[in-house]
The first five atom37 places (N, CA, C, CB, O) and aatype in JSON, in Angstrom:
{
  "aatype": [20, 20, 20, 20, 20, 20, 20, 20, 20, 20, 20, 20, 20, 20, 20, 20, 20, 20, 20, 20, 20, 20, 20, 20, 20, 20, 20, 20, 20, 20, 20, 20, 20, 20, 20, 20, 20, 20, 20, 20, 20, 20, 20, 20, 20, 20, 20, 20, 20, 20, 20, 20, 20, 20, 20, 20, 20, 20, 20, 20, 20, 20, 20, 20, 20, 20, 20, 20, 20, 20, 20, 20, 20, 20, 20, 20, 20, 20, 20, 20, 20, 20, 20, 20, 20, 20, 20, 20, 20, 20, 20, 20, 20, 20, 20, 20, 20, 20, 20, 20, 20, 20, 20, 20, 20, 20, 20, 20, 20, 20, 20, 20, 20, 20, 20, 20, 20, 20, 20, 20, 20, 20, 20, 20, 20, 20, 20, 20, 20, 20, 20, 20, 20, 20, 20, 20, 20, 20],
  "atom_mask": [
    [1, 1, 1, 1, 1],
    [1, 1, 1, 1, 1],
    [1, 1, 1, 1, 1],
    [1, 1, 1, 1, 1],
    [1, 1, 1, 1, 1],
    [1, 1, 1, 1, 1],
    [1, 1, 1, 1, 1],
    [1, 1, 1, 1, 1],
    [1, 1, 1, 1, 1],
    [1, 1, 1, 1, 1],
    [1, 1, 1, 1, 1],
    [1, 1, 1, 1, 1],
    [1, 1, 1, 1, 1],
    [1, 1, 1, 1, 1],
    [1, 1, 1, 1, 1],
    [1, 1, 1, 1, 1],
    [1, 1, 1, 1, 1],
    [1, 1, 1, 1, 1],
    [1, 1, 1, 1, 1],
    [1, 1, 1, 1, 1],
    [1, 1, 1, 1, 1],
    [1, 1, 1, 1, 1],
    [1, 1, 1, 1, 1],
    [1, 1, 1, 1, 1],
    [1, 1, 1, 1, 1],
    [1, 1, 1, 1, 1],
    [1, 1, 1, 1, 1],
    [1, 1, 1, 1, 1],
    [1, 1, 1, 1, 1],
    [1, 1, 1, 1, 1],
    [1, 1, 1, 1, 1],
    [1, 1, 1, 1, 1],
    [1, 1, 1, 1, 1],
    [1, 1, 1, 1, 1],
    [1, 1, 1, 1, 1],
    [1, 1, 1, 1, 1],
    [1, 1, 1, 1, 1],
    [1, 1, 1, 1, 1],
    [1, 1, 1, 1, 1],
    [1, 1, 1, 1, 1],
    [1, 1, 1, 1, 1],
    [1, 1, 1, 1, 1],
    [1, 1, 1, 1, 1],
    [1, 1, 1, 1, 1],
    [1, 1, 1, 1, 1],
    [1, 1, 1, 1, 1],
    [1, 1, 1, 1, 1],
    [1, 1, 1, 1, 1],
    [1, 1, 1, 1, 1],
    [1, 1, 1, 1, 1],
    [1, 1, 1, 1, 1],
    [1, 1, 1, 1, 1],
    [1, 1, 1, 1, 1],
    [1, 1, 1, 1, 1],
    [1, 1, 1, 1, 1],
    [1, 1, 1, 1, 1],
    [1, 1, 1, 1, 1],
    [1, 1, 1, 1, 1],
    [1, 1, 1, 1, 1],
    [1, 1, 1, 1, 1],
    [1, 1, 1, 1, 1],
    [1, 1, 1, 1, 1],
    [1, 1, 1, 1, 1],
    [1, 1, 1, 1, 1],
    [1, 1, 1, 1, 1],
    [1, 1, 1, 1, 1],
    [1, 1, 1, 1, 1],
    [1, 1, 1, 1, 1],
    [1, 1, 1, 1, 1],
    [1, 1, 1, 1, 1],
    [1, 1, 1, 1, 1],
    [1, 1, 1, 1, 1],
    [1, 1, 1, 1, 1],
    [1, 1, 1, 1, 1],
    [1, 1, 1, 1, 1],
    [1, 1, 1, 1, 1],
    [1, 1, 1, 1, 1],
    [1, 1, 1, 1, 1],
    [1, 1, 1, 1, 1],
    [1, 1, 1, 1, 1],
    [1, 1, 1, 1, 1],
    [1, 1, 1, 1, 1],
    [1, 1, 1, 1, 1],
    [1, 1, 1, 1, 1],
    [1, 1, 1, 1, 1],
    [1, 1, 1, 1, 1],
    [1, 1, 1, 1, 1],
    [1, 1, 1, 1, 1],
    [1, 1, 1, 1, 1],
    [1, 1, 1, 1, 1],
    [1, 1, 1, 1, 1],
    [1, 1, 1, 1, 1],
    [1, 1, 1, 1, 1],
    [1, 1, 1, 1, 1],
    [1, 1, 1, 1, 1],
    [1, 1, 1, 1, 1],
    [1, 1, 1, 1, 1],
    [1, 1, 1, 1, 1],
    [1, 1, 1, 1, 1],
    [1, 1, 1, 1, 1],
    [1, 1, 1, 1, 1],
    [1, 1, 1, 1, 1],
    [1, 1, 1, 1, 1],
    [1, 1, 1, 1, 1],
    [1, 1, 1, 1, 1],
    [1, 1, 1, 1, 1],
    [1, 1, 1, 1, 1],
    [1, 1, 1, 1, 1],
    [1, 1, 1, 1, 1],
    [1, 1, 1, 1, 1],
    [1, 1, 1, 1, 1],
    [1, 1, 1, 1, 1],
    [1, 1, 1, 1, 1],
    [1, 1, 1, 1, 1],
    [1, 1, 1, 1, 1],
    [1, 1, 1, 1, 1],
    [1, 1, 1, 1, 1],
    [1, 1, 1, 1, 1],
    [1, 1, 1, 1, 1],
    [1, 1, 1, 1, 1],
    [1, 1, 1, 1, 1],
    [1, 1, 1, 1, 1],
    [1, 1, 1, 1, 1],
    [1, 1, 1, 1, 1],
    [1, 1, 1, 1, 1],
    [1, 1, 1, 1, 1],
    [1, 1, 1, 1, 1],
    [1, 1, 1, 1, 1],
    [1, 1, 1, 1, 1],
    [1, 1, 1, 1, 1],
    [1, 1, 1, 1, 1],
    [1, 1, 1, 1, 1],
    [1, 1, 1, 1, 1],
    [1, 1, 1, 1, 1],
    [1, 1, 1, 1, 1],
    [1, 1, 1, 1, 1],
    [1, 1, 1, 1, 1],
    [1, 1, 1, 1, 1]
  ],
  "atom_positions": [
    [[-114.17, 185.58, -87.49], [-115.17, 185.54, -88.54], [-114.53, 185.14, -89.87], [-115.87, 186.89, -88.67], [-115.09, 184.33, -90.61]],
    [[-113.36, 185.71, -90.17], [-112.67, 185.4, -91.42], [-112.29, 183.93, -91.5], [-111.43, 186.26, -91.55], [-112.35, 183.33, -92.58]],
    [[-111.89, 183.34, -90.36], [-111.51, 181.92, -90.34], [-112.72, 181.04, -90.62], [-110.88, 181.54, -89.0], [-112.6, 180.03, -91.32]],
    [[-113.87, 181.41, -90.08], [-115.09, 180.62, -90.3], [-115.48, 180.68, -91.77], [-116.25, 181.13, -89.41], [-115.81, 179.65, -92.37]],
    [[-115.45, 181.88, -92.37], [-115.78, 182.04, -93.78], [-114.82, 181.23, -94.65], [-115.74, 183.52, -94.17], [-115.24, 180.58, -95.61]],
    [[-113.55, 181.26, -94.32], [-112.55, 180.5, -95.07], [-112.82, 179.0, -94.96], [-111.13, 180.82, -94.56], [-112.72, 178.28, -95.95]],
    [[-113.16, 178.53, -93.76], [-113.45, 177.13, -93.54], [-114.7, 176.69, -94.31], [-113.64, 176.85, -92.05], [-114.69, 175.64, -94.95]],
    [[-115.75, 177.49, -94.27], [-116.98, 177.17, -94.99], [-116.72, 177.14, -96.49], [-118.09, 178.18, -94.66], [-117.2, 176.24, -97.19]],
    [[-115.99, 178.11, -97.0], [-115.65, 178.15, -98.42], [-114.84, 176.92, -98.82], [-114.85, 179.43, -98.75], [-115.1, 176.32, -99.86]],
    [[-113.88, 176.54, -98.02], [-113.06, 175.36, -98.3], [-113.91, 174.1, -98.32], [-111.93, 175.23, -97.26], [-113.71, 173.22, -99.16]],
    [[-114.85, 173.99, -97.4], [-115.72, 172.82, -97.36], [-116.58, 172.72, -98.61], [-116.62, 172.86, -96.12], [-116.72, 171.64, -99.19]],
    [[-117.16, 173.84, -99.05], [-117.99, 173.82, -100.25], [-117.16, 173.51, -101.48], [-118.7, 175.15, -100.42], [-117.6, 172.75, -102.35]],
    [[-115.99, 174.08, -101.58], [-115.12, 173.82, -102.73], [-114.69, 172.36, -102.77], [-113.9, 174.72, -102.7], [-114.69, 171.75, -103.84]],
    [[-114.32, 171.8, -101.64], [-113.89, 170.4, -101.63], [-115.06, 169.47, -101.9], [-113.23, 170.05, -100.29], [-114.88, 168.43, -102.53]],
    [[-116.26, 169.82, -101.43], [-117.44, 168.98, -101.73], [-117.74, 169.01, -103.21], [-118.66, 169.46, -100.92], [-118.08, 167.98, -103.78]],
    [[-117.64, 170.18, -103.84], [-117.87, 170.28, -105.28], [-116.83, 169.52, -106.07], [-117.89, 171.73, -105.71], [-117.17, 168.86, -107.06]],
    [[-115.58, 169.59, -105.65], [-114.5, 168.86, -106.31], [-114.72, 167.37, -106.16], [-113.14, 169.26, -105.74], [-114.52, 166.61, -107.11]],
    [[-115.12, 166.93, -104.97], [-115.37, 165.5, -104.74], [-116.51, 165.0, -105.6], [-115.68, 165.25, -103.27], [-116.41, 163.92, -106.18]],
    [[-117.57, 165.77, -105.7], [-118.71, 165.36, -106.53], [-118.28, 165.27, -107.99], [-119.89, 166.34, -106.37], [-118.68, 164.35, -108.69]],
    [[-117.47, 166.23, -108.45], [-117.01, 166.19, -109.83], [-116.11, 164.98, -110.06], [-116.26, 167.48, -110.18], [-116.2, 164.34, -111.1]],
    [[-115.23, 164.66, -109.11], [-114.36, 163.5, -109.26], [-115.19, 162.22, -109.33], [-113.35, 163.42, -108.11], [-114.83, 161.3, -110.06]],
    [[-116.28, 162.16, -108.57], [-117.15, 160.98, -108.61], [-117.81, 160.84, -109.97], [-118.21, 161.07, -107.53], [-118.22, 159.74, -110.35]],
    [[-117.92, 161.92, -110.71], [-118.59, 161.9, -112.01], [-117.63, 162.09, -113.17], [-119.65, 162.97, -112.05], [-118.04, 162.54, -114.24]],
    [[-116.37, 161.76, -112.98], [-115.39, 161.89, -114.06], [-115.84, 161.14, -115.31], [-114.03, 161.38, -113.61], [-115.58, 161.58, -116.43]],
    [[-116.51, 160.02, -115.12], [-116.97, 159.24, -116.27], [-118.04, 160.01, -117.05], [-117.53, 157.87, -115.82], [-118.1, 159.9, -118.27]],
    [[-118.87, 160.79, -116.37], [-119.87, 161.61, -117.07], [-119.21, 162.77, -117.8], [-120.92, 162.14, -116.07], [-119.63, 163.15, -118.89]],
    [[-118.18, 163.32, -117.2], [-117.43, 164.4, -117.85], [-116.77, 163.86, -119.12], [-116.36, 165.0, -116.89], [-116.75, 164.54, -120.14]],
    [[-116.24, 162.63, -119.05], [-115.64, 162.0, -120.23], [-116.7, 161.78, -121.32], [-114.99, 160.66, -119.86], [-116.39, 161.9, -122.51]],
    [[-117.91, 161.48, -120.93], [-118.99, 161.21, -121.88], [-119.51, 162.49, -122.52], [-120.12, 160.48, -121.2], [-119.67, 162.55, -123.73]],
    [[-119.78, 163.51, -121.71], [-120.43, 164.72, -122.21], [-119.49, 165.88, -122.5], [-121.45, 165.16, -121.24], [-119.84, 166.8, -123.24]],
    [[-118.3, 165.84, -121.94], [-117.4, 166.97, -122.05], [-117.59, 167.86, -120.83], [-117.64, 167.76, -123.36], [-118.68, 167.92, -120.25]],
    [[-116.54, 168.54, -120.46], [-116.56, 169.33, -119.23], [-117.59, 170.47, -119.28], [-115.18, 169.91, -118.98], [-118.3, 170.71, -118.3]],
    [[-117.66, 171.15, -120.41], [-118.58, 172.29, -120.52], [-120.05, 171.85, -120.45], [-118.32, 173.06, -121.83], [-120.84, 172.44, -119.72]],
    [[-120.4, 170.81, -121.22], [-121.79, 170.33, -121.21], [-122.16, 169.74, -119.84], [-121.99, 169.27, -122.31], [-123.27, 169.94, -119.35]],
    [[-121.21, 169.02, -119.24], [-121.47, 168.48, -117.9], [-121.76, 169.61, -116.92], [-120.28, 167.64, -117.41], [-122.72, 169.53, -116.14]],
    [[-120.95, 170.65, -116.94], [-121.13, 171.78, -116.01], [-122.47, 172.46, -116.24], [-119.99, 172.8, -116.17], [-123.15, 172.84, -115.28]],
    [[-122.87, 172.61, -117.5], [-124.15, 173.24, -117.81], [-125.31, 172.41, -117.27], [-124.3, 173.42, -119.32], [-126.23, 172.95, -116.65]],
    [[-125.27, 171.1, -117.5], [-126.34, 170.23, -117.01], [-126.35, 170.19, -115.49], [-126.18, 168.8, -117.57], [-127.41, 170.26, -114.87]],
    [[-125.17, 170.08, -114.88], [-125.08, 170.03, -113.42], [-125.64, 171.3, -112.79], [-123.63, 169.82, -112.98], [-126.24, 171.25, -111.71]],
    [[-125.45, 172.42, -113.45], [-125.94, 173.69, -112.9], [-127.43, 173.89, -113.15], [-125.16, 174.85, -113.51], [-128.15, 174.36, -112.27]],
    [[-127.9, 173.53, -114.35], [-129.27, 173.85, -114.74], [-130.27, 172.71, -114.54], [-129.3, 174.26, -116.16], [-131.47, 172.95, -114.4]],
    [[-129.79, 171.48, -114.52], [-130.69, 170.34, -114.38], [-129.98, 169.2, -113.63], [-131.18, 169.85, -115.78], [-129.75, 168.14, -114.21]],
    [[-129.64, 169.42, -112.36], [-128.89, 168.4, -111.62], [-129.63, 167.07, -111.51], [-128.59, 168.91, -110.24], [-129.0, 166.03, -111.3]],
    [[-130.95, 167.08, -111.66], [-131.7, 165.82, -111.63], [-131.32, 164.92, -112.81], [-133.2, 166.1, -111.64], [-131.44, 163.7, -112.71]],
    [[-130.88, 165.51, -113.91], [-130.42, 164.7, -115.05], [-129.13, 163.97, -114.7], [-130.22, 165.58, -116.31], [-128.94, 162.82, -115.08]],
    [[-128.24, 164.64, -113.99], [-127.01, 163.99, -113.53], [-127.38, 162.84, -112.6], [-126.07, 165.01, -112.79], [-126.82, 161.74, -112.71]],
    [[-128.32, 163.09, -111.7], [-128.78, 162.03, -110.79], [-129.31, 160.84, -111.57], [-129.87, 162.56, -109.84], [-129.04, 159.69, -111.21]],
    [[-130.07, 161.1, -112.63], [-130.63, 160.01, -113.44], [-129.52, 159.23, -114.15], [-131.64, 160.56, -114.47], [-129.53, 158.0, -114.14]],
    [[-128.58, 159.94, -114.75], [-127.49, 159.24, -115.45], [-126.7, 158.34, -114.48], [-126.54, 160.26, -116.1], [-126.36, 157.21, -114.83]],
    [[-126.43, 158.84, -113.29], [-125.71, 158.04, -112.3], [-126.56, 156.84, -111.9], [-125.36, 158.89, -111.05], [-126.05, 155.72, -111.8]],
    [[-127.84, 157.06, -111.66], [-128.74, 155.97, -111.28], [-128.82, 154.93, -112.4], [-130.15, 156.52, -110.97], [-128.71, 153.73, -112.13]],
    [[-129.0, 155.37, -113.63], [-129.11, 154.45, -114.76], [-127.84, 153.65, -114.95], [-129.45, 155.21, -116.03], [-127.89, 152.47, -115.3]],
    [[-126.7, 154.28, -114.73], [-125.43, 153.57, -114.88], [-125.27, 152.49, -113.8], [-124.25, 154.56, -114.8], [-124.67, 151.45, -114.04]],
    [[-125.82, 152.75, -112.63], [-125.73, 151.79, -111.53], [-126.84, 150.74, -111.55], [-125.76, 152.53, -110.21], [-126.62, 149.61, -111.11]],
    [[-128.02, 151.08, -112.07], [-129.18, 150.19, -111.96], [-129.74, 149.73, -113.31], [-130.25, 150.88, -111.2], [-130.67, 148.93, -113.34]],
    [[-129.2, 150.21, -114.4], [-129.7, 149.84, -115.72], [-128.99, 148.65, -116.32], [-129.59, 150.98, -116.64], [-129.38, 148.15, -117.38]],
    [[-127.95, 148.2, -115.66], [-127.12, 147.1, -116.17], [-126.76, 146.19, -115.01], [-125.84, 147.63, -116.88], [-126.55, 146.65, -113.88]],
    [[-126.69, 144.91, -115.3], [-126.25, 143.94, -114.3], [-125.1, 143.15, -114.89], [-127.42, 142.99, -113.86], [-125.14, 142.76, -116.06]],
    [[-124.08, 142.92, -114.1], [-123.0, 142.01, -114.48], [-123.08, 140.87, -113.49], [-121.56, 142.72, -114.47], [-122.94, 141.07, -112.28]],
    [[-123.3, 139.67, -114.01], [-123.49, 138.52, -113.12], [-123.02, 137.24, -113.79], [-124.95, 138.39, -112.7], [-122.81, 137.18, -115.0]],
    [[-122.86, 136.22, -112.96], [-122.48, 134.9, -113.48], [-123.67, 134.31, -114.24], [-122.03, 133.95, -112.32], [-124.82, 134.51, -113.87]],
    [[-123.37, 133.6, -115.31], [-124.42, 133.02, -116.14], [-124.96, 131.73, -115.56], [-123.9, 132.77, -117.54], [-125.98, 131.21, -116.03]],
    [[-124.3, 131.19, -114.54], [-124.75, 130.0, -113.84], [-125.01, 128.82, -114.79], [-126.01, 130.31, -113.06], [-126.05, 128.17, -114.74]],
    [[-124.02, 128.57, -115.65], [-124.08, 127.41, -116.52], [-124.87, 127.59, -117.8], [-124.64, 126.28, -115.79], [-124.94, 126.67, -118.61]],
    [[-125.48, 128.74, -117.99], [-126.26, 128.99, -119.19], [-125.35, 129.12, -120.41], [-127.12, 130.27, -119.03], [-124.26, 129.68, -120.31]],
    [[-125.79, 128.6, -121.55], [-125.03, 128.71, -122.79], [-125.1, 130.15, -123.29], [-125.57, 127.72, -123.87], [-126.18, 130.65, -123.62]],
    [[-123.96, 130.81, -123.35], [-123.91, 132.22, -123.75], [-123.5, 132.41, -125.2], [-122.95, 132.96, -122.85], [-123.38, 133.55, -125.66]],
    [[-123.29, 131.33, -125.92], [-122.73, 131.44, -127.28], [-123.63, 132.24, -128.22], [-122.51, 130.06, -127.85], [-123.12, 132.8, -129.19]],
    [[-124.9, 132.31, -127.98], [-125.8, 133.07, -128.85], [-125.83, 134.56, -128.58], [-127.17, 132.53, -128.73], [-126.41, 135.32, -129.35]],
    [[-125.22, 134.99, -127.48], [-125.23, 136.41, -127.14], [-124.05, 137.11, -127.79], [-125.2, 136.6, -125.61], [-122.99, 136.51, -127.97]],
    [[-124.23, 138.38, -128.14], [-123.07, 139.13, -128.66], [-122.01, 139.29, -127.56], [-123.5, 140.52, -129.19], [-122.32, 139.3, -126.37]],
    [[-120.77, 139.42, -128.0], [-119.65, 139.56, -127.07], [-119.52, 141.03, -126.65], [-118.33, 139.06, -127.71], [-119.32, 141.9, -127.49]],
    [[-119.63, 141.3, -125.36], [-119.52, 142.66, -124.84], [-118.18, 143.29, -125.19], [-119.72, 142.67, -123.34], [-118.09, 144.51, -125.33]],
    [[-117.14, 142.48, -125.33], [-115.8, 143.03, -125.59], [-115.71, 143.69, -126.96], [-114.76, 141.93, -125.48], [-114.73, 144.38, -127.24]],
    [[-116.71, 143.49, -127.82], [-116.72, 144.13, -129.14], [-117.49, 145.45, -129.14], [-117.33, 143.18, -130.18], [-117.53, 146.14, -130.16]],
    [[-118.08, 145.81, -128.02], [-118.86, 147.04, -127.94], [-117.91, 148.23, -127.83], [-119.84, 147.0, -126.72], [-117.01, 148.26, -126.99]],
    [[-118.12, 149.19, -128.69], [-117.23, 150.36, -128.77], [-117.6, 151.42, -127.74], [-117.27, 150.96, -130.17], [-118.77, 151.54, -127.34]],
    [[-116.61, 152.19, -127.3], [-116.91, 153.35, -126.45], [-117.71, 154.4, -127.24], [-115.59, 153.99, -125.9], [-117.64, 154.44, -128.47]],
    [[-118.46, 155.22, -126.53], [-119.24, 156.27, -127.18], [-118.39, 157.45, -127.61], [-120.33, 156.74, -126.26], [-118.79, 158.21, -128.49]],
    [[-117.21, 157.62, -127.0], [-116.35, 158.76, -127.32], [-114.9, 158.31, -127.42], [-116.49, 159.86, -126.24], [-114.51, 157.3, -126.83]],
    [[-114.11, 159.06, -128.18], [-112.66, 158.83, -128.21], [-112.09, 159.09, -126.83], [-111.98, 159.74, -129.28], [-112.59, 159.94, -126.09]],
    [[-111.05, 158.37, -126.49], [-110.38, 158.57, -125.21], [-110.92, 157.71, -124.08], [-110.48, 159.99, -124.82], [-110.34, 157.68, -122.99]],
    [[-112.02, 157.01, -124.32], [-112.57, 156.09, -123.32], [-111.95, 154.73, -123.56], [-114.15, 156.02, -123.39], [-111.9, 154.26, -124.7]],
    [[-111.48, 154.1, -122.51], [-110.78, 152.82, -122.63], [-111.68, 151.77, -123.27], [-110.3, 152.34, -121.25], [-112.88, 151.72, -122.98]],
    [[-111.12, 150.94, -124.14], [-111.92, 149.83, -124.69], [-112.28, 148.85, -123.59], [-111.16, 149.11, -125.84], [-111.6, 148.77, -122.56]],
    [[-113.35, 148.11, -123.81], [-113.78, 147.14, -122.81], [-112.81, 145.98, -122.71], [-115.17, 146.63, -123.13], [-112.24, 145.53, -123.7]],
    [[-112.64, 145.51, -121.49], [-111.87, 144.31, -121.21], [-112.58, 143.58, -120.08], [-110.37, 144.65, -120.84], [-113.41, 144.15, -119.38]],
    [[-112.25, 142.3, -119.91], [-112.85, 141.53, -118.83], [-112.53, 142.18, -117.49], [-112.35, 140.07, -118.85], [-113.41, 142.33, -116.64]],
    [[-111.26, 142.58, -117.3], [-110.87, 143.21, -116.03], [-111.66, 144.48, -115.76], [-109.37, 143.53, -116.04], [-112.09, 144.71, -114.63]],
    [[-111.86, 145.3, -116.78], [-112.62, 146.54, -116.59], [-114.08, 146.23, -116.24], [-112.55, 147.43, -117.86], [-114.63, 146.83, -115.32]],
    [[-114.69, 145.31, -116.95], [-116.09, 144.98, -116.7], [-116.3, 144.44, -115.29], [-116.58, 143.95, -117.73], [-117.34, 144.7, -114.68]],
    [[-115.34, 143.72, -114.78], [-115.48, 143.14, -113.45], [-114.97, 144.06, -112.33], [-114.74, 141.82, -113.39], [-114.91, 143.66, -111.17]],
    [[-114.61, 145.29, -112.7], [-114.08, 146.24, -111.71], [-115.14, 147.25, -111.29], [-112.85, 146.98, -112.27], [-116.22, 147.33, -111.88]],
    [[-114.81, 148.01, -110.27], [-115.68, 149.11, -109.82], [-115.58, 150.32, -110.76], [-115.31, 149.53, -108.4], [-116.35, 151.27, -110.61]],
    [[-114.67, 150.29, -111.7], [-114.47, 151.4, -112.63], [-115.3, 151.25, -113.9], [-113.0, 151.5, -112.99], [-115.22, 152.1, -114.79]],
    [[-116.1, 150.2, -113.98], [-116.91, 149.95, -115.17], [-118.17, 150.81, -115.15], [-117.29, 148.45, -115.28], [-118.96, 150.74, -114.21]],
    [[-118.34, 151.62, -116.18], [-119.52, 152.45, -116.36], [-120.14, 152.1, -117.71], [-119.18, 153.98, -116.27], [-119.72, 152.64, -118.73]],
    [[-121.12, 151.21, -117.72], [-121.72, 150.76, -118.98], [-122.23, 151.89, -119.85], [-122.84, 149.81, -118.69], [-122.24, 151.76, -121.08]],
    [[-122.64, 152.99, -119.26], [-123.18, 154.1, -120.03], [-122.15, 154.73, -120.97], [-123.72, 155.16, -119.08], [-122.52, 155.49, -121.86]],
    [[-120.88, 154.43, -120.77], [-119.84, 154.96, -121.64], [-119.71, 154.18, -122.95], [-118.51, 154.95, -120.91], [-118.95, 154.58, -123.83]],
    [[-120.44, 153.09, -123.09], [-120.28, 152.19, -124.22], [-121.59, 152.05, -124.99], [-119.78, 150.82, -123.75], [-122.66, 152.34, -124.46]],
    [[-121.49, 151.62, -126.22], [-122.63, 151.55, -127.13], [-123.45, 150.25, -126.99], [-122.13, 151.67, -128.56], [-123.76, 149.59, -127.98]],
    [[-123.78, 149.91, -125.76], [-124.68, 148.79, -125.55], [-126.06, 149.17, -126.08], [-124.75, 148.38, -124.05], [-126.49, 150.31, -125.95]],
    [[-126.74, 148.21, -126.67], [-128.08, 148.47, -127.19], [-129.03, 148.66, -126.01], [-128.57, 147.31, -128.11], [-129.09, 147.82, -125.11]],
    [[-129.76, 149.76, -126.02], [-130.77, 150.01, -125.01], [-132.07, 150.34, -125.74], [-130.35, 151.18, -124.06], [-132.08, 151.07, -126.73]],
    [[-133.16, 149.78, -125.25], [-134.46, 150.04, -125.84], [-135.46, 150.29, -124.72], [-134.93, 148.86, -126.75], [-135.2, 150.0, -123.56]],
    [[-136.6, 150.82, -125.09], [-137.6, 151.17, -124.09], [-138.14, 149.94, -123.36], [-138.74, 151.92, -124.75], [-138.35, 150.0, -122.15]],
    [[-138.38, 148.84, -124.07], [-139.11, 147.73, -123.46], [-138.41, 146.37, -123.48], [-140.39, 147.59, -124.12], [-138.95, 145.4, -122.96]],
    [[-137.24, 146.3, -124.07], [-136.57, 145.0, -124.21], [-135.3, 144.92, -123.39], [-136.25, 144.72, -125.67], [-134.58, 145.91, -123.24]],
    [[-135.02, 143.74, -122.88], [-133.78, 143.44, -122.18], [-132.79, 142.88, -123.2], [-134.02, 142.42, -120.99], [-133.18, 142.14, -124.1]],
    [[-131.53, 143.23, -123.06], [-130.48, 142.75, -123.96], [-129.37, 142.13, -123.13], [-129.92, 143.9, -124.86], [-129.06, 142.61, -122.04]],
    [[-128.77, 141.04, -123.65], [-127.72, 140.33, -122.93], [-126.46, 140.28, -123.78], [-128.17, 138.91, -122.56], [-126.51, 140.19, -125.01]],
    [[-125.32, 140.35, -123.1], [-124.01, 140.27, -123.73], [-123.14, 139.33, -122.92], [-123.34, 141.68, -123.86], [-123.11, 139.41, -121.69]],
    [[-122.43, 138.45, -123.58], [-121.46, 137.62, -122.87], [-120.19, 138.42, -122.7], [-121.18, 136.27, -123.62], [-119.89, 139.3, -123.51]],
    [[-119.44, 138.13, -121.67], [-118.19, 138.85, -121.4], [-117.05, 137.95, -121.84], [-118.06, 139.25, -119.88], [-116.53, 137.16, -121.05]],
    [[-116.66, 138.09, -123.1], [-115.57, 137.28, -123.64], [-115.86, 135.81, -123.49], [-114.25, 137.63, -122.96], [-116.97, 135.35, -123.75]],
    [[-114.84, 135.06, -123.07], [-114.97, 133.62, -122.86], [-115.19, 133.27, -121.4], [-113.74, 132.9, -123.38], [-114.87, 132.17, -120.97]],
    [[-115.74, 134.21, -120.63], [-115.97, 133.97, -119.21], [-117.4, 133.47, -119.0], [-115.73, 135.26, -118.39], [-118.16, 133.33, -119.96]],
    [[-117.76, 133.21, -117.78], [-119.12, 132.82, -117.43], [-119.96, 134.02, -116.99], [-119.11, 131.77, -116.33], [-121.01, 133.86, -116.38]],
    [[-119.48, 135.23, -117.31], [-120.21, 136.44, -116.93], [-121.09, 136.92, -118.09], [-119.24, 137.54, -116.51], [-120.76, 136.74, -119.26]],
    [[-122.18, 137.52, -117.72], [-123.1, 138.11, -118.7], [-123.48, 139.51, -118.22], [-124.37, 137.21, -118.9], [-123.67, 139.74, -117.03]],
    [[-123.6, 140.43, -119.17], [-124.1, 141.76, -118.88], [-125.55, 141.81, -119.34], [-123.24, 142.88, -119.58], [-125.86, 141.49, -120.49]],
    [[-126.43, 142.19, -118.45], [-127.84, 142.35, -118.77], [-128.14, 143.84, -118.83], [-128.75, 141.63, -117.72], [-127.9, 144.57, -117.88]],
    [[-128.68, 144.28, -119.97], [-129.07, 145.66, -120.15], [-130.59, 145.72, -120.0], [-128.61, 146.22, -121.56], [-131.33, 145.15, -120.8]],
    [[-131.04, 146.4, -118.97], [-132.46, 146.46, -118.65], [-133.2, 147.46, -119.53], [-132.66, 146.81, -117.18], [-132.59, 148.41, -120.04]],
    [[-134.51, 147.27, -119.72], [-135.29, 148.22, -120.52], [-135.3, 149.61, -119.88], [-136.74, 147.71, -120.68], [-135.32, 149.74, -118.66]],
    [[-135.28, 150.63, -120.71], [-135.25, 152.01, -120.22], [-136.48, 152.34, -119.38], [-135.15, 152.97, -121.39], [-136.39, 153.09, -118.41]],
    [[-137.64, 151.79, -119.75], [-138.84, 152.08, -118.95], [-138.7, 151.52, -117.55], [-140.09, 151.49, -119.63], [-139.14, 152.14, -116.58]],
    [[-138.09, 150.36, -117.42], [-137.87, 149.76, -116.11], [-136.94, 150.62, -115.26], [-137.29, 148.35, -116.27], [-137.2, 150.84, -114.08]],
    [[-135.87, 151.1, -115.87], [-134.91, 151.95, -115.16], [-135.57, 153.26, -114.75], [-133.66, 152.22, -116.04], [-135.4, 153.71, -113.62]],
    [[-136.32, 153.87, -115.66], [-136.99, 155.13, -115.36], [-138.01, 154.95, -114.23], [-137.69, 155.69, -116.62], [-138.1, 155.79, -113.33]],
    [[-138.79, 153.87, -114.26], [-139.77, 153.61, -113.2], [-139.1, 153.42, -111.86], [-140.61, 152.39, -113.54], [-139.58, 153.92, -110.84]],
    [[-137.99, 152.69, -111.84], [-137.26, 152.47, -110.6], [-136.68, 153.78, -110.07], [-136.14, 151.45, -110.82], [-136.7, 154.03, -108.87]],
    [[-136.17, 154.61, -110.97], [-135.62, 155.92, -110.59], [-136.73, 156.78, -109.98], [-134.99, 156.64, -111.83], [-136.55, 157.39, -108.93]],
    [[-137.88, 156.82, -110.65], [-138.99, 157.64, -110.16], [-139.5, 157.16, -108.8], [-140.13, 157.64, -111.16], [-139.91, 157.97, -107.98]],
    [[-139.47, 155.86, -108.57], [-139.97, 155.34, -107.3], [-139.02, 155.6, -106.14], [-140.23, 153.84, -107.42], [-139.43, 155.58, -104.98]],
    [[-137.75, 155.85, -106.44], [-136.76, 156.11, -105.39], [-136.57, 157.59, -105.11], [-135.44, 155.5, -105.77], [-135.84, 157.95, -104.19]],
    [[-137.22, 158.45, -105.88], [-137.08, 159.9, -105.67], [-137.79, 160.32, -104.4], [-137.63, 160.68, -106.86], [-137.78, 161.51, -104.06]]
  ]
}
């Protein structure tokens, strides 16, 4: 019986640690204490932040479109100290979390940013669109 209890406890602890490691970027954004409070009292908010970070922004090739009129994403500042500044390599990696940066977001408008001198563009979708998509997938 003791071995089973130990095994179950270990599984729950490792699952919690894994979930926290998956959300290290949210901990960097909100701080460990605030993240823990939200995760405990309103886990659906964590789900929304993760969803919005994955579905509220697109990084894609501009397909020959002139990007010179768009602001340069590389000039966008992090929301908190200690978050790495944007670079082309970071934006094109799996480690890019747009929610960590001060991209303009509005309820009804789409915003575009060029990624340095590359042919990539970041599209920031309207918040209402992201919220509707989140609600439809619940």
